[in-house]
Coordinates of C-alpha atoms in Angstrom, one line a residue:
M1227 CA 69.1 65.7 114.2
K1228 CA 66.5 64.1 111.9
L1229 CA 63.9 66.1 110.0
I1230 CA 60.4 64.8 111.1
G1231 CA 58.2 67.6 109.7
K1232 CA 58.0 70.9 107.9
G1233 CA 55.5 73.6 107.2
F1234 CA 55.2 77.2 106.1
T1235 CA 56.7 78.6 109.3
A1236 CA 59.2 76.0 110.5
K1237 CA 60.9 72.7 110.2
V1238 CA 60.8 70.2 113.1
Y1239 CA 63.6 67.8 113.9
K1240 CA 64.0 65.0 116.4
G1241 CA 67.0 65.4 118.6
S1242 CA 68.3 64.5 122.0
F1243 CA 68.7 66.5 125.2
K1244 CA 71.1 65.6 128.0
T1245 CA 69.1 65.5 131.2
T1246 CA 70.5 66.5 134.6
G1247 CA 71.0 62.8 135.3
G1248 CA 73.2 62.4 132.2
D1249 CA 70.7 60.5 130.2
D1250 CA 69.7 61.4 126.6
A1251 CA 66.0 62.3 126.3
P1252 CA 64.3 62.6 122.9
V1253 CA 63.2 66.1 122.0
A1254 CA 61.5 68.0 119.2
V1255 CA 63.3 71.0 117.9
K1256 CA 61.3 73.5 115.9
I1257 CA 63.4 75.9 113.8
L1258 CA 61.7 78.9 112.3
N1259 CA 62.2 79.3 108.6
D1260 CA 64.4 82.3 107.6
D1261 CA 61.6 83.6 105.3
Y1262 CA 59.1 83.5 108.2
T1263 CA 61.3 84.9 111.0
P1264 CA 61.1 88.6 109.8
L1265 CA 57.3 88.4 109.9
V1266 CA 57.3 87.4 113.6
N1267 CA 57.3 89.8 116.5
T1268 CA 60.0 88.0 118.3
A1269 CA 59.5 90.0 121.6
E1270 CA 55.9 88.8 121.7
L1271 CA 56.9 85.2 120.8
V1272 CA 59.5 85.1 123.5
D1273 CA 56.8 86.4 126.0
E1274 CA 54.6 83.6 124.9
L1275 CA 57.4 81.1 125.3
Q1276 CA 57.9 82.3 128.9
V1277 CA 54.3 81.8 129.6
L1278 CA 54.5 78.3 128.1
S1279 CA 57.4 77.5 130.3
R1280 CA 55.0 77.7 133.3
V1281 CA 52.4 75.3 131.8
H1282 CA 52.8 71.8 133.3
H1283 CA 49.8 69.6 132.4
G1284 CA 49.6 65.9 131.4
N1285 CA 47.7 66.9 128.2
V1286 CA 50.1 69.5 127.0
V1287 CA 53.5 68.8 125.3
A1288 CA 56.2 69.9 127.7
Y1289 CA 58.2 73.0 126.7
I1290 CA 61.9 72.7 127.5
G1291 CA 63.4 75.9 126.2
Y1292 CA 64.5 78.1 123.3
T1293 CA 67.7 79.4 121.9
Y1294 CA 69.0 81.5 119.0
I1295 CA 71.6 79.9 116.7
N1296 CA 72.9 82.2 114.0
R1297 CA 69.9 84.6 114.7
T1298 CA 67.4 81.8 114.0
L1299 CA 65.0 80.8 116.8
H1300 CA 65.0 77.1 117.9
I1301 CA 62.2 76.0 120.2
V1302 CA 62.7 72.7 122.1
T1303 CA 59.8 70.6 123.4
E1304 CA 59.1 67.1 124.6
Y1305 CA 59.1 64.6 121.7
M1306 CA 55.9 62.7 121.2
D1307 CA 55.9 59.5 119.1
G1308 CA 53.0 59.0 116.6
G1309 CA 53.5 61.8 114.1
S1310 CA 51.9 65.2 114.0
L1311 CA 48.6 66.2 115.6
H1312 CA 47.3 67.0 112.1
D1313 CA 48.1 63.5 110.8
Y1314 CA 46.7 61.9 113.9
I1315 CA 43.4 63.7 113.6
R1316 CA 43.2 63.0 109.8
N1317 CA 44.2 59.3 110.1
E1318 CA 42.1 58.5 113.1
K1319 CA 39.1 60.5 111.8
T1320 CA 39.0 62.2 115.1
I1321 CA 36.9 65.3 115.5
L1322 CA 38.1 67.6 118.2
N1323 CA 35.5 70.0 119.4
C1324 CA 35.2 72.3 122.4
Q1325 CA 33.8 69.5 124.5
H1326 CA 36.9 67.4 123.9
I1327 CA 39.2 70.3 124.7
Y1328 CA 37.3 71.2 127.8
S1329 CA 37.3 67.7 129.1
A1330 CA 41.1 67.5 128.7
F1331 CA 41.4 70.4 131.1
R1332 CA 38.5 69.6 133.4
N1333 CA 40.7 69.6 136.5
D1334 CA 42.6 72.7 135.5
K1335 CA 42.0 76.4 135.9
T1336 CA 42.3 76.7 132.2
K1337 CA 38.9 75.2 131.7
R1338 CA 37.3 78.6 132.1
I1339 CA 39.3 79.9 129.3
F1340 CA 38.0 77.1 127.0
Q1341 CA 34.5 77.7 128.2
I1342 CA 34.8 81.4 127.2
F1343 CA 36.5 80.5 123.9
C1344 CA 33.8 78.0 122.9
L1345 CA 31.1 80.6 123.3
Y1346 CA 32.5 82.5 120.3

């Protein structure tokens, strides 16, 4: 795996995942830092990952799964070219506001959640 990003909570690697058809698909693997792991309520995090596994939307990175290796959490998602969202926003001078987020989900039941969120 190749390191493609790191932060306070985790490192992110580009890897590959064998599909059911036998092809290799690129994936992103987020590995929580050992220093951060004790600060996380892992039961809540696993619950959130299970919710994420049910989200299928064209504007949301696909969640593939998670595993523990040597008691360290590894989260596997779809790999997206183009760098991090932070870098994209900074380099493109894009300003995401509630209207942008709402329009991304305009055909989805989640739009009500964003309407409520943007009120506060």
